[in-house]
mmCIF file of C-alpha atoms in Angstrom:
data_model
loop_
_atom_site.group_PDB
_atom_site.id
_atom_site.type_symbol
_atom_site.label_atom_id
_atom_site.label_comp_id
_atom_site.label_asym_id
_atom_site.label_seq_id
_atom_site.Cartn_x
_atom_site.Cartn_y
_atom_site.Cartn_z
ATOM 1 C CA UNK K 369 -72.601 -80.621 -18.421
ATOM 2 C CA UNK K 370 -75.567 -80.154 -20.678
ATOM 3 C CA UNK K 371 -79.120 -79.856 -19.334
ATOM 4 C CA UNK K 372 -79.884 -83.348 -20.608
ATOM 5 C CA UNK K 373 -76.771 -84.811 -18.893
ATOM 6 C CA UNK K 374 -77.725 -83.060 -15.726
ATOM 7 C CA UNK K 375 -81.246 -84.431 -15.879
ATOM 8 C CA UNK K 376 -79.885 -87.986 -16.431
ATOM 9 C CA UNK K 377 -77.471 -87.507 -13.571
ATOM 10 C CA UNK K 378 -80.288 -86.443 -11.202
ATOM 11 C CA UNK K 379 -82.375 -89.418 -12.302
ATOM 12 C CA UNK K 380 -79.502 -91.779 -11.677
ATOM 13 C CA UNK K 381 -78.925 -90.236 -8.228
ATOM 14 C CA UNK K 382 -82.640 -90.522 -7.410
ATOM 15 C CA UNK K 383 -82.683 -94.160 -8.611
ATOM 16 C CA UNK K 384 -79.584 -94.953 -6.513
ATOM 17 C CA UNK K 385 -81.099 -93.288 -3.428
ATOM 18 C CA UNK K 386 -84.385 -95.231 -3.855
ATOM 19 C CA UNK K 387 -82.607 -98.515 -4.285
ATOM 20 C CA UNK K 388 -80.344 -97.933 -1.226
ATOM 21 C CA UNK K 389 -83.371 -96.884 0.759
ATOM 22 C CA UNK K 390 -85.196 -100.079 -0.099
ATOM 23 C CA UNK K 391 -82.234 -102.381 0.453
ATOM 24 C CA UNK K 392 -80.965 -100.794 3.607
ATOM 25 C CA UNK K 393 -84.287 -100.291 5.291
ATOM 26 C CA UNK K 394 -83.715 -99.662 9.031
ATOM 27 C CA UNK K 395 -86.107 -102.345 10.077
ATOM 28 C CA UNK K 396 -83.706 -104.878 8.626
ATOM 29 C CA UNK K 397 -80.473 -103.204 9.787
ATOM 30 C CA UNK K 398 -79.996 -105.352 12.865
ATOM 31 C CA UNK K 399 -80.440 -108.473 10.804
ATOM 32 C CA UNK K 400 -77.998 -107.277 8.140
ATOM 33 C CA UNK K 401 -75.241 -106.002 10.460
ATOM 34 C CA UNK K 402 -73.501 -109.257 10.432
ATOM 35 C CA UNK K 403 -73.411 -109.781 6.729
ATOM 36 C CA UNK K 404 -69.928 -110.308 5.414
ATOM 37 C CA UNK K 405 -69.560 -108.513 2.092
ATOM 38 C CA UNK K 406 -66.906 -108.953 -0.646
ATOM 39 C CA UNK K 407 -64.425 -106.547 0.876
ATOM 40 C CA UNK K 408 -63.871 -103.939 3.577
ATOM 41 C CA UNK K 409 -64.755 -101.111 1.167
ATOM 42 C CA UNK K 410 -68.197 -102.566 0.485
ATOM 43 C CA UNK K 411 -68.673 -103.285 4.180
ATOM 44 C CA UNK K 412 -67.825 -99.632 5.031
ATOM 45 C CA UNK K 413 -70.112 -98.369 2.340
ATOM 46 C CA UNK K 414 -72.988 -100.546 3.631
ATOM 47 C CA UNK K 415 -72.407 -99.419 7.200
ATOM 48 C CA UNK K 416 -72.328 -95.708 6.258
ATOM 49 C CA UNK K 417 -75.407 -95.779 4.076
ATOM 50 C CA UNK K 418 -77.431 -97.996 6.476
ATOM 51 C CA UNK K 419 -76.460 -95.671 9.359
ATOM 52 C CA UNK K 420 -77.715 -92.768 7.260
ATOM 53 C CA UNK K 421 -81.174 -94.334 6.828
ATOM 54 C CA UNK K 422 -81.296 -95.386 10.428
ATOM 55 C CA UNK K 423 -80.591 -91.768 11.478
ATOM 56 C CA UNK K 424 -83.360 -90.551 9.103
ATOM 57 C CA UNK K 425 -85.789 -92.956 10.668
ATOM 58 C CA UNK K 426 -84.791 -91.867 14.218
ATOM 59 C CA UNK K 427 -85.232 -88.190 13.270
ATOM 60 C CA UNK K 428 -88.634 -88.999 11.782
ATOM 61 C CA UNK K 429 -89.722 -90.712 14.998
ATOM 62 C CA UNK K 430 -88.478 -87.920 17.162
ATOM 63 C CA UNK K 431 -90.489 -85.367 15.096
ATOM 64 C CA UNK K 432 -93.632 -87.506 15.467
ATOM 65 C CA UNK K 433 -93.371 -87.619 19.277
#
């Protein structure tokens, strides 16, 4: 992988993370838990990623207290 390809890859990962963070914001997770997605793979992906962001928020709140 060239330096330019690596840079593009990092940018893509960052953009994907930011998009997931926005879409799967923990404050909406309870509302979105009952969403039926196209297939079980998408549903599993959604649950794993939303759980990740929920855990991040919980950790943040624990550090603040």
